[in-house]
Amino acid sequence: MTNSTHATKGFIDRLLLINKHEYAAVAWSFLYFFCVLSSYYMLRSVRETMATQNGVTNLPLLFTGSFVVMLLVSPFFGWISSRFTRRRFLPWVYLFFIANMLLFWAAFTYRLDNDLEIVWLGRGFFVWLSVFNLFVVSVFWSFMADTYSQAQGRRLFGFISAGGSAGALLGPLATTLIVSDIGFQNILPLSAVVLSVAVFCIGRVGSWVNEEKPTINEAQSRKALGGSALGGIRQLFSSRYLLVISATSIIASLLGTAHYTFLIALVGDAYTTANERTEFFSLLDLLTNLLALIGALFFVNRSVRGFGIGITLTLLPIISIIGFALTAMSPTLAVVAILGVVRRGIGFGFTKPTNDMLYSVVTPTEKYKAKNFIDTAVYRGGDVFGVWSVNLILPFLAISGVSLVMLPFAAIWAGLGVWLGKDYKRRDASGLGGETT
């Protein structure tokens, strides 16, 4: 190898912060997350279009339905994770959702071919995709927190998150390019094929762990997590650390649903056809995920290493304060759309990978059970609280007034982020969180 090749490779290693023995695992993890989010974002704009067709007044019912389904599914997931090894139950989680996609595809195709109404099927799809998104992403990050040590997570999660951002770019782009030619229902089997690749990636990452730390992995991969189906709920309420993470999740949901309600109302007024709305939402997704990709690939790991997890977690609350203040002054579609792109871009590129680093200092059962409950039931509970609250006060305060109401919540969120950063540092120094690599 020439000196120039060595220099180039050294520059890439320093830029990406990946050690030589980690490249294979990181590549498979990158592809794994790429497939998960690409699969989801191929379908997301269709879900949003169905939301606009139902109108803002029906959003509380859709979000409540998502929350109820989440409550029903979470104990079942807890039961599975208690009785089966992680390497066995993770692929089955994804295979279950792949089967769901094919069933929805068959149902939509049948009803459209026979000129039957799809309103209720569309509502069911909205609820299902909301559940699908949280579960597949949650178990992904649980697997990552279980695969990499705290130190590795601080270096690698940003780059791995960029895989999801890249998939989130491809997904809406693919939908935009082909949906008018093949019909939205035929996006579903394509999404299922992409998600099936993620199942293969799980096995490859697991094989790397076997080679890198066979003693640790042998004990883990052949042993179920144990405990009860409701173990995640008990762990949540017995840990102040997890309760604070839950509080930040609820506040994030509140602010997110406020913005989402604004956007649905304004897009419904600005665009009249489903195709126009789908294209608009796809464009927002493309811009959002491009910003997230840049942040995750080049900045989040340096922010965590340079400023710490706590300061990095305050970035999105600060952006939210600025954005909602601007929305209060100018409640237009342009301002709300830009706020959405920036908030979600920062959220996916910075906050999400940083937030998932918090779970590297908890026990293996908390990584799967408590984290999954927070990422799904608690998060959707925050959605329900947010969407009902916003729809209750929106007729009286309008978008400007609701935006002002969101400001103190964003400030509280920032304070909780600082506290989490300090407690993470304490736990990391104490060696909490079980095994490391």
PDB file of C-alpha atoms in Angstrom, residues 11-281:
ATOM      1  CA  PHE A  11      -8.047  10.503   6.808  1.00  0.00           C
ATOM      2  CA  ILE A  12     -11.207   8.414   6.283  1.00  0.00           C
ATOM      3  CA  ASP A  13     -10.672   6.617   9.597  1.00  0.00           C
ATOM      4  CA  ARG A  14     -10.339   9.934  11.416  1.00  0.00           C
ATOM      5  CA  LEU A  15     -13.292  11.447   9.580  1.00  0.00           C
ATOM      6  CA  LEU A  16     -15.649   8.566  10.317  1.00  0.00           C
ATOM      7  CA  LEU A  17     -14.118   7.639  13.709  1.00  0.00           C
ATOM      8  CA  ILE A  18     -14.276   3.914  12.861  1.00  0.00           C
ATOM      9  CA  ASN A  19     -11.565   1.464  13.909  1.00  0.00           C
ATOM     10  CA  LYS A  20     -10.325  -1.172  11.479  1.00  0.00           C
ATOM     11  CA  HIS A  21     -11.944  -4.158  13.222  1.00  0.00           C
ATOM     12  CA  GLU A  22     -15.309  -2.350  13.360  1.00  0.00           C
ATOM     13  CA  TYR A  23     -15.792  -1.680   9.646  1.00  0.00           C
ATOM     14  CA  ALA A  24     -17.659  -4.907   8.867  1.00  0.00           C
ATOM     15  CA  ALA A  25     -20.125  -4.534  11.747  1.00  0.00           C
ATOM     16  CA  VAL A  26     -20.685  -0.839  11.076  1.00  0.00           C
ATOM     17  CA  ALA A  27     -21.272  -1.512   7.376  1.00  0.00           C
ATOM     18  CA  TRP A  28     -23.917  -4.150   8.139  1.00  0.00           C
ATOM     19  CA  SER A  29     -25.468  -1.908  10.798  1.00  0.00           C
ATOM     20  CA  PHE A  30     -25.517   0.974   8.299  1.00  0.00           C
ATOM     21  CA  LEU A  31     -27.245  -1.218   5.706  1.00  0.00           C
ATOM     22  CA  TYR A  32     -29.642  -2.603   8.334  1.00  0.00           C
ATOM     23  CA  PHE A  33     -30.862   0.886   9.294  1.00  0.00           C
ATOM     24  CA  PHE A  34     -30.844   1.978   5.651  1.00  0.00           C
ATOM     25  CA  CYS A  35     -33.304  -0.798   4.821  1.00  0.00           C
ATOM     26  CA  VAL A  36     -35.523  -0.148   7.845  1.00  0.00           C
ATOM     27  CA  LEU A  37     -36.029   3.544   7.118  1.00  0.00           C
ATOM     28  CA  SER A  38     -36.076   3.183   3.354  1.00  0.00           C
ATOM     29  CA  SER A  39     -38.895   0.675   3.748  1.00  0.00           C
ATOM     30  CA  TYR A  40     -40.803   2.999   6.075  1.00  0.00           C
ATOM     31  CA  TYR A  41     -40.349   6.165   4.026  1.00  0.00           C
ATOM     32  CA  MET A  42     -41.568   4.478   0.889  1.00  0.00           C
ATOM     33  CA  LEU A  43     -44.943   4.382   2.639  1.00  0.00           C
ATOM     34  CA  ARG A  44     -44.923   7.475   4.864  1.00  0.00           C
ATOM     35  CA  SER A  45     -46.145  10.047   2.339  1.00  0.00           C
ATOM     36  CA  VAL A  46     -49.124   7.790   1.579  1.00  0.00           C
ATOM     37  CA  ARG A  47     -50.001   7.782   5.271  1.00  0.00           C
ATOM     38  CA  GLU A  48     -49.789  11.577   5.456  1.00  0.00           C
ATOM     39  CA  THR A  49     -52.017  11.943   2.404  1.00  0.00           C
ATOM     40  CA  MET A  50     -54.645   9.780   4.062  1.00  0.00           C
ATOM     41  CA  ALA A  51     -54.422  11.988   7.150  1.00  0.00           C
ATOM     42  CA  THR A  52     -55.187  15.114   5.109  1.00  0.00           C
ATOM     43  CA  GLN A  53     -58.161  13.393   3.485  1.00  0.00           C
ATOM     44  CA  ASN A  54     -59.572  12.589   6.922  1.00  0.00           C
ATOM     45  CA  GLY A  55     -59.086  16.184   8.062  1.00  0.00           C
ATOM     46  CA  VAL A  56     -57.579  17.726  11.198  1.00  0.00           C
ATOM     47  CA  THR A  57     -60.666  16.922  13.292  1.00  0.00           C
ATOM     48  CA  ASN A  58     -60.062  13.180  12.785  1.00  0.00           C
ATOM     49  CA  LEU A  59     -56.390  13.282  13.793  1.00  0.00           C
ATOM     50  CA  PRO A  60     -57.116  12.688  17.506  1.00  0.00           C
ATOM     51  CA  LEU A  61     -58.985   9.492  16.647  1.00  0.00           C
ATOM     52  CA  LEU A  62     -56.165   8.244  14.404  1.00  0.00           C
ATOM     53  CA  PHE A  63     -53.532   8.955  17.037  1.00  0.00           C
ATOM     54  CA  THR A  64     -55.680   7.437  19.771  1.00  0.00           C
ATOM     55  CA  GLY A  65     -56.116   4.321  17.658  1.00  0.00           C
ATOM     56  CA  SER A  66     -52.341   4.114  17.214  1.00  0.00           C
ATOM     57  CA  PHE A  67     -51.840   4.446  20.963  1.00  0.00           C
ATOM     58  CA  VAL A  68     -54.406   1.763  21.810  1.00  0.00           C
ATOM     59  CA  VAL A  69     -52.842  -0.685  19.362  1.00  0.00           C
ATOM     60  CA  MET A  70     -49.430   0.123  20.836  1.00  0.00           C
ATOM     61  CA  LEU A  71     -50.685  -0.666  24.331  1.00  0.00           C
ATOM     62  CA  LEU A  72     -52.027  -3.992  23.119  1.00  0.00           C
ATOM     63  CA  VAL A  73     -48.856  -4.940  21.248  1.00  0.00           C
ATOM     64  CA  SER A  74     -46.286  -3.867  23.872  1.00  0.00           C
ATOM     65  CA  PRO A  75     -47.069  -6.646  26.423  1.00  0.00           C
ATOM     66  CA  PHE A  76     -46.984  -9.209  23.619  1.00  0.00           C
ATOM     67  CA  PHE A  77     -43.541  -7.962  22.580  1.00  0.00           C
ATOM     68  CA  GLY A  78     -42.481  -8.139  26.234  1.00  0.00           C
ATOM     69  CA  TRP A  79     -43.664 -11.744  26.419  1.00  0.00           C
ATOM     70  CA  ILE A  80     -41.700 -12.692  23.290  1.00  0.00           C
ATOM     71  CA  SER A  81     -38.516 -11.001  24.480  1.00  0.00           C
ATOM     72  CA  SER A  82     -38.852 -12.782  27.840  1.00  0.00           C
ATOM     73  CA  ARG A  83     -38.928 -16.244  26.291  1.00  0.00           C
ATOM     74  CA  PHE A  84     -36.789 -16.126  23.182  1.00  0.00           C
ATOM     75  CA  THR A  85     -33.202 -15.110  22.495  1.00  0.00           C
ATOM     76  CA  ARG A  86     -32.574 -11.793  20.850  1.00  0.00           C
ATOM     77  CA  ARG A  87     -31.142 -13.352  17.726  1.00  0.00           C
ATOM     78  CA  ARG A  88     -34.310 -15.423  17.330  1.00  0.00           C
ATOM     79  CA  PHE A  89     -37.021 -12.879  18.079  1.00  0.00           C
ATOM     80  CA  LEU A  90     -35.568  -9.845  16.254  1.00  0.00           C
ATOM     81  CA  PRO A  91     -35.882 -11.379  12.754  1.00  0.00           C
ATOM     82  CA  TRP A  92     -39.423 -12.501  13.582  1.00  0.00           C
ATOM     83  CA  VAL A  93     -40.408  -8.938  14.500  1.00  0.00           C
ATOM     84  CA  TYR A  94     -39.459  -7.824  10.993  1.00  0.00           C
ATOM     85  CA  LEU A  95     -40.962 -10.870   9.289  1.00  0.00           C
ATOM     86  CA  PHE A  96     -44.243 -10.151  11.086  1.00  0.00           C
ATOM     87  CA  PHE A  97     -44.365  -6.629   9.648  1.00  0.00           C
ATOM     88  CA  ILE A  98     -43.394  -7.887   6.192  1.00  0.00           C
ATOM     89  CA  ALA A  99     -46.394 -10.209   6.307  1.00  0.00           C
ATOM     90  CA  ASN A 100     -48.572  -7.248   7.338  1.00  0.00           C
ATOM     91  CA  MET A 101     -47.377  -5.270   4.316  1.00  0.00           C
ATOM     92  CA  LEU A 102     -48.355  -8.062   1.956  1.00  0.00           C
ATOM     93  CA  LEU A 103     -51.797  -8.344   3.571  1.00  0.00           C
ATOM     94  CA  PHE A 104     -52.407  -4.594   3.181  1.00  0.00           C
ATOM     95  CA  TRP A 105     -51.233  -4.824  -0.418  1.00  0.00           C
ATOM     96  CA  ALA A 106     -53.737  -7.595  -1.136  1.00  0.00           C
ATOM     97  CA  ALA A 107     -56.557  -5.684   0.596  1.00  0.00           C
ATOM     98  CA  PHE A 108     -55.878  -2.387  -1.193  1.00  0.00           C
ATOM     99  CA  THR A 109     -55.503  -4.127  -4.553  1.00  0.00           C
ATOM    100  CA  TYR A 110     -58.774  -6.003  -4.161  1.00  0.00           C
ATOM    101  CA  ARG A 111     -60.778  -2.945  -3.143  1.00  0.00           C
ATOM    102  CA  LEU A 112     -59.297  -0.668  -5.793  1.00  0.00           C
ATOM    103  CA  ASP A 113     -59.768  -3.246  -8.558  1.00  0.00           C
ATOM    104  CA  ASN A 114     -63.416  -3.593  -7.557  1.00  0.00           C
ATOM    105  CA  ASP A 115     -64.044   0.170  -7.099  1.00  0.00           C
ATOM    106  CA  LEU A 116     -64.725  -0.260  -3.378  1.00  0.00           C
ATOM    107  CA  GLU A 117     -64.265   2.414  -0.709  1.00  0.00           C
ATOM    108  CA  ILE A 118     -60.866   2.423   1.059  1.00  0.00           C
ATOM    109  CA  VAL A 119     -61.486   5.070   3.761  1.00  0.00           C
ATOM    110  CA  TRP A 120     -61.501   2.651   6.685  1.00  0.00           C
ATOM    111  CA  LEU A 121     -58.726   0.560   5.186  1.00  0.00           C
ATOM    112  CA  GLY A 122     -56.711   3.754   4.859  1.00  0.00           C
ATOM    113  CA  ARG A 123     -57.344   4.603   8.496  1.00  0.00           C
ATOM    114  CA  GLY A 124     -56.200   1.143   9.479  1.00  0.00           C
ATOM    115  CA  PHE A 125     -53.081   1.608   7.396  1.00  0.00           C
ATOM    116  CA  PHE A 126     -52.378   4.946   9.136  1.00  0.00           C
ATOM    117  CA  VAL A 127     -52.547   3.270  12.544  1.00  0.00           C
ATOM    118  CA  TRP A 128     -50.523   0.261  11.422  1.00  0.00           C
ATOM    119  CA  LEU A 129     -47.718   2.332   9.880  1.00  0.00           C
ATOM    120  CA  SER A 130     -47.508   4.452  13.042  1.00  0.00           C
ATOM    121  CA  VAL A 131     -46.985   1.268  15.062  1.00  0.00           C
ATOM    122  CA  PHE A 132     -44.630  -0.243  12.475  1.00  0.00           C
ATOM    123  CA  ASN A 133     -42.346   2.784  12.449  1.00  0.00           C
ATOM    124  CA  LEU A 134     -41.807   2.925  16.185  1.00  0.00           C
ATOM    125  CA  PHE A 135     -41.356  -0.801  16.695  1.00  0.00           C
ATOM    126  CA  VAL A 136     -38.864  -1.494  13.916  1.00  0.00           C
ATOM    127  CA  VAL A 137     -36.756   1.553  14.781  1.00  0.00           C
ATOM    128  CA  SER A 138     -36.910   0.839  18.505  1.00  0.00           C
ATOM    129  CA  VAL A 139     -35.717  -2.753  18.204  1.00  0.00           C
ATOM    130  CA  PHE A 140     -32.988  -1.615  15.817  1.00  0.00           C
ATOM    131  CA  TRP A 141     -31.507   0.791  18.351  1.00  0.00           C
ATOM    132  CA  SER A 142     -31.938  -1.730  21.158  1.00  0.00           C
ATOM    133  CA  PHE A 143     -29.857  -4.137  19.082  1.00  0.00           C
ATOM    134  CA  MET A 144     -27.250  -1.436  18.437  1.00  0.00           C
ATOM    135  CA  ALA A 145     -27.030  -0.503  22.130  1.00  0.00           C
ATOM    136  CA  ASP A 146     -26.567  -4.194  22.881  1.00  0.00           C
ATOM    137  CA  THR A 147     -23.939  -4.709  20.158  1.00  0.00           C
ATOM    138  CA  TYR A 148     -21.650  -1.739  20.809  1.00  0.00           C
ATOM    139  CA  SER A 149     -20.131  -0.457  24.047  1.00  0.00           C
ATOM    140  CA  GLN A 150     -20.723   3.026  25.446  1.00  0.00           C
ATOM    141  CA  ALA A 151     -17.463   4.293  23.952  1.00  0.00           C
ATOM    142  CA  GLN A 152     -18.209   2.694  20.574  1.00  0.00           C
ATOM    143  CA  GLY A 153     -21.727   4.125  20.600  1.00  0.00           C
ATOM    144  CA  ARG A 154     -20.428   7.662  21.056  1.00  0.00           C
ATOM    145  CA  ARG A 155     -18.152   7.182  18.034  1.00  0.00           C
ATOM    146  CA  LEU A 156     -20.293   5.022  15.761  1.00  0.00           C
ATOM    147  CA  PHE A 157     -23.975   5.774  16.305  1.00  0.00           C
ATOM    148  CA  GLY A 158     -23.784   8.961  14.288  1.00  0.00           C
ATOM    149  CA  PHE A 159     -22.445   7.152  11.225  1.00  0.00           C
ATOM    150  CA  ILE A 160     -24.880   4.257  11.674  1.00  0.00           C
ATOM    151  CA  SER A 161     -27.727   6.744  11.993  1.00  0.00           C
ATOM    152  CA  ALA A 162     -26.603   8.187   8.666  1.00  0.00           C
ATOM    153  CA  GLY A 163     -27.517   4.837   7.107  1.00  0.00           C
ATOM    154  CA  GLY A 164     -31.087   5.403   8.198  1.00  0.00           C
ATOM    155  CA  SER A 165     -30.977   8.967   6.885  1.00  0.00           C
ATOM    156  CA  ALA A 166     -29.739   7.701   3.514  1.00  0.00           C
ATOM    157  CA  GLY A 167     -32.575   5.175   3.418  1.00  0.00           C
ATOM    158  CA  ALA A 168     -34.989   7.899   4.411  1.00  0.00           C
ATOM    159  CA  LEU A 169     -33.802   9.853   1.371  1.00  0.00           C
ATOM    160  CA  LEU A 170     -34.230   6.946  -1.024  1.00  0.00           C
ATOM    161  CA  GLY A 171     -37.659   5.944   0.274  1.00  0.00           C
ATOM    162  CA  PRO A 172     -39.616   9.132  -0.529  1.00  0.00           C
ATOM    163  CA  LEU A 173     -37.607   9.618  -3.731  1.00  0.00           C
ATOM    164  CA  ALA A 174     -38.627   6.164  -4.936  1.00  0.00           C
ATOM    165  CA  THR A 175     -42.263   6.829  -4.030  1.00  0.00           C
ATOM    166  CA  THR A 176     -42.252  10.177  -5.819  1.00  0.00           C
ATOM    167  CA  LEU A 177     -40.780   8.676  -8.990  1.00  0.00           C
ATOM    168  CA  ILE A 178     -42.927   5.554  -9.331  1.00  0.00           C
ATOM    169  CA  VAL A 179     -46.176   6.002  -7.407  1.00  0.00           C
ATOM    170  CA  SER A 180     -48.053   7.661 -10.281  1.00  0.00           C
ATOM    171  CA  ASP A 181     -47.053   4.836 -12.636  1.00  0.00           C
ATOM    172  CA  ILE A 182     -47.688   1.774 -10.486  1.00  0.00           C
ATOM    173  CA  GLY A 183     -50.193   3.021  -7.885  1.00  0.00           C
ATOM    174  CA  PHE A 184     -49.590   3.523  -4.172  1.00  0.00           C
ATOM    175  CA  GLN A 185     -50.730  -0.003  -3.278  1.00  0.00           C
ATOM    176  CA  ASN A 186     -47.890  -1.548  -5.298  1.00  0.00           C
ATOM    177  CA  ILE A 187     -45.325   0.330  -3.207  1.00  0.00           C
ATOM    178  CA  LEU A 188     -46.133  -2.076  -0.366  1.00  0.00           C
ATOM    179  CA  PRO A 189     -44.502  -5.260  -1.764  1.00  0.00           C
ATOM    180  CA  LEU A 190     -41.441  -3.242  -2.805  1.00  0.00           C
ATOM    181  CA  SER A 191     -41.163  -1.926   0.741  1.00  0.00           C
ATOM    182  CA  ALA A 192     -41.463  -5.509   2.038  1.00  0.00           C
ATOM    183  CA  VAL A 193     -38.542  -6.644  -0.141  1.00  0.00           C
ATOM    184  CA  VAL A 194     -36.348  -3.833   1.202  1.00  0.00           C
ATOM    185  CA  LEU A 195     -37.255  -4.677   4.801  1.00  0.00           C
ATOM    186  CA  SER A 196     -36.406  -8.338   4.240  1.00  0.00           C
ATOM    187  CA  VAL A 197     -32.778  -7.339   3.632  1.00  0.00           C
ATOM    188  CA  ALA A 198     -32.710  -5.978   7.203  1.00  0.00           C
ATOM    189  CA  VAL A 199     -33.387  -9.503   8.472  1.00  0.00           C
ATOM    190  CA  PHE A 200     -30.235 -10.732   6.729  1.00  0.00           C
ATOM    191  CA  CYS A 201     -28.235  -7.847   8.233  1.00  0.00           C
ATOM    192  CA  ILE A 202     -29.214  -8.899  11.767  1.00  0.00           C
ATOM    193  CA  GLY A 203     -27.486 -12.230  11.226  1.00  0.00           C
ATOM    194  CA  ARG A 204     -24.339 -10.611   9.856  1.00  0.00           C
ATOM    195  CA  VAL A 205     -24.014  -8.212  12.796  1.00  0.00           C
ATOM    196  CA  GLY A 206     -24.601 -11.109  15.172  1.00  0.00           C
ATOM    197  CA  SER A 207     -21.821 -13.093  13.491  1.00  0.00           C
ATOM    198  CA  TRP A 208     -19.418 -10.177  13.950  1.00  0.00           C
ATOM    199  CA  VAL A 209     -20.261 -10.020  17.656  1.00  0.00           C
ATOM    200  CA  ASN A 210     -19.534 -13.761  17.920  1.00  0.00           C
ATOM    201  CA  GLU A 211     -16.089 -13.206  16.422  1.00  0.00           C
ATOM    202  CA  GLU A 212     -15.246 -10.058  18.412  1.00  0.00           C
ATOM    203  CA  LYS A 213     -16.479 -11.100  21.851  1.00  0.00           C
ATOM    204  CA  PRO A 214     -17.450 -14.764  21.699  1.00  0.00           C
ATOM    205  CA  THR A 215     -17.547 -15.314  25.455  1.00  0.00           C
ATOM    206  CA  ILE A 216     -19.956 -12.471  26.092  1.00  0.00           C
ATOM    207  CA  ASN A 217     -22.077 -13.160  23.057  1.00  0.00           C
ATOM    208  CA  GLU A 218     -22.300 -16.893  23.709  1.00  0.00           C
ATOM    209  CA  ALA A 219     -23.913 -16.163  27.057  1.00  0.00           C
ATOM    210  CA  GLN A 220     -26.241 -13.566  25.575  1.00  0.00           C
ATOM    211  CA  SER A 221     -27.289 -15.116  22.292  1.00  0.00           C
ATOM    212  CA  ARG A 222     -28.312 -18.426  23.860  1.00  0.00           C
ATOM    213  CA  LYS A 223     -30.207 -16.862  26.748  1.00  0.00           C
ATOM    214  CA  ALA A 224     -33.595 -15.173  26.712  1.00  0.00           C
ATOM    215  CA  LEU A 225     -33.995 -11.915  28.594  1.00  0.00           C
ATOM    216  CA  GLY A 226     -36.376 -13.486  31.107  1.00  0.00           C
ATOM    217  CA  GLY A 227     -38.809 -11.598  33.281  1.00  0.00           C
ATOM    218  CA  SER A 228     -42.460 -10.900  32.587  1.00  0.00           C
ATOM    219  CA  ALA A 229     -44.344  -9.406  29.666  1.00  0.00           C
ATOM    220  CA  LEU A 230     -44.856  -6.201  31.671  1.00  0.00           C
ATOM    221  CA  GLY A 231     -41.256  -6.045  32.874  1.00  0.00           C
ATOM    222  CA  GLY A 232     -40.511  -2.931  30.824  1.00  0.00           C
ATOM    223  CA  ILE A 233     -43.261  -0.980  32.592  1.00  0.00           C
ATOM    224  CA  ARG A 234     -41.970  -1.973  36.030  1.00  0.00           C
ATOM    225  CA  GLN A 235     -38.403  -1.066  35.073  1.00  0.00           C
ATOM    226  CA  LEU A 236     -39.569   2.311  33.808  1.00  0.00           C
ATOM    227  CA  PHE A 237     -41.280   3.301  37.044  1.00  0.00           C
ATOM    228  CA  SER A 238     -38.409   2.064  39.213  1.00  0.00           C
ATOM    229  CA  SER A 239     -35.768   4.206  37.471  1.00  0.00           C
ATOM    230  CA  ARG A 240     -35.628   8.004  37.640  1.00  0.00           C
ATOM    231  CA  TYR A 241     -33.258   7.941  34.673  1.00  0.00           C
ATOM    232  CA  LEU A 242     -35.818   6.120  32.491  1.00  0.00           C
ATOM    233  CA  LEU A 243     -38.657   8.320  33.794  1.00  0.00           C
ATOM    234  CA  VAL A 244     -36.812  11.452  32.701  1.00  0.00           C
ATOM    235  CA  ILE A 245     -36.175   9.908  29.276  1.00  0.00           C
ATOM    236  CA  SER A 246     -39.934   9.228  29.124  1.00  0.00           C
ATOM    237  CA  ALA A 247     -40.702  12.837  30.069  1.00  0.00           C
ATOM    238  CA  THR A 248     -38.534  14.126  27.222  1.00  0.00           C
ATOM    239  CA  SER A 249     -40.294  11.700  24.867  1.00  0.00           C
ATOM    240  CA  ILE A 250     -43.720  13.007  25.897  1.00  0.00           C
ATOM    241  CA  ILE A 251     -42.675  16.642  25.459  1.00  0.00           C
ATOM    242  CA  ALA A 252     -41.110  15.851  22.078  1.00  0.00           C
ATOM    243  CA  SER A 253     -44.384  14.175  21.056  1.00  0.00           C
ATOM    244  CA  LEU A 254     -46.418  17.177  22.230  1.00  0.00           C
ATOM    245  CA  LEU A 255     -44.354  19.616  20.186  1.00  0.00           C
ATOM    246  CA  GLY A 256     -44.263  17.254  17.228  1.00  0.00           C
ATOM    247  CA  THR A 257     -48.025  16.740  17.137  1.00  0.00           C
ATOM    248  CA  ALA A 258     -48.597  20.493  17.443  1.00  0.00           C
ATOM    249  CA  HIS A 259     -46.456  21.070  14.373  1.00  0.00           C
ATOM    250  CA  TYR A 260     -48.013  18.092  12.575  1.00  0.00           C
ATOM    251  CA  THR A 261     -51.520  19.476  13.186  1.00  0.00           C
ATOM    252  CA  PHE A 262     -50.477  22.866  11.813  1.00  0.00           C
ATOM    253  CA  LEU A 263     -49.004  21.236   8.720  1.00  0.00           C
ATOM    254  CA  ILE A 264     -51.995  18.980   8.005  1.00  0.00           C
ATOM    255  CA  ALA A 265     -54.391  21.931   8.275  1.00  0.00           C
ATOM    256  CA  LEU A 266     -52.320  24.234   6.047  1.00  0.00           C
ATOM    257  CA  VAL A 267     -51.539  21.581   3.411  1.00  0.00           C
ATOM    258  CA  GLY A 268     -55.215  20.614   3.288  1.00  0.00           C
ATOM    259  CA  ASP A 269     -56.061  24.219   2.464  1.00  0.00           C
ATOM    260  CA  ALA A 270     -53.209  24.765  -0.009  1.00  0.00           C
ATOM    261  CA  TYR A 271     -53.483  21.582  -2.115  1.00  0.00           C
ATOM    262  CA  THR A 272     -56.665  19.949  -3.366  1.00  0.00           C
ATOM    263  CA  THR A 273     -55.626  16.584  -4.844  1.00  0.00           C
ATOM    264  CA  ALA A 274     -54.073  13.539  -3.208  1.00  0.00           C
ATOM    265  CA  ASN A 275     -51.233  13.468  -5.740  1.00  0.00           C
ATOM    266  CA  GLU A 276     -50.273  17.085  -5.008  1.00  0.00           C
ATOM    267  CA  ARG A 277     -50.264  16.434  -1.287  1.00  0.00           C
ATOM    268  CA  THR A 278     -48.240  13.245  -1.657  1.00  0.00           C
ATOM    269  CA  GLU A 279     -45.630  15.054  -3.738  1.00  0.00           C
ATOM    270  CA  PHE A 280     -45.454  17.926  -1.218  1.00  0.00           C
ATOM    271  CA  PHE A 281     -44.958  15.573   1.730  1.00  0.00           C
TER     272      PHE A 281
END
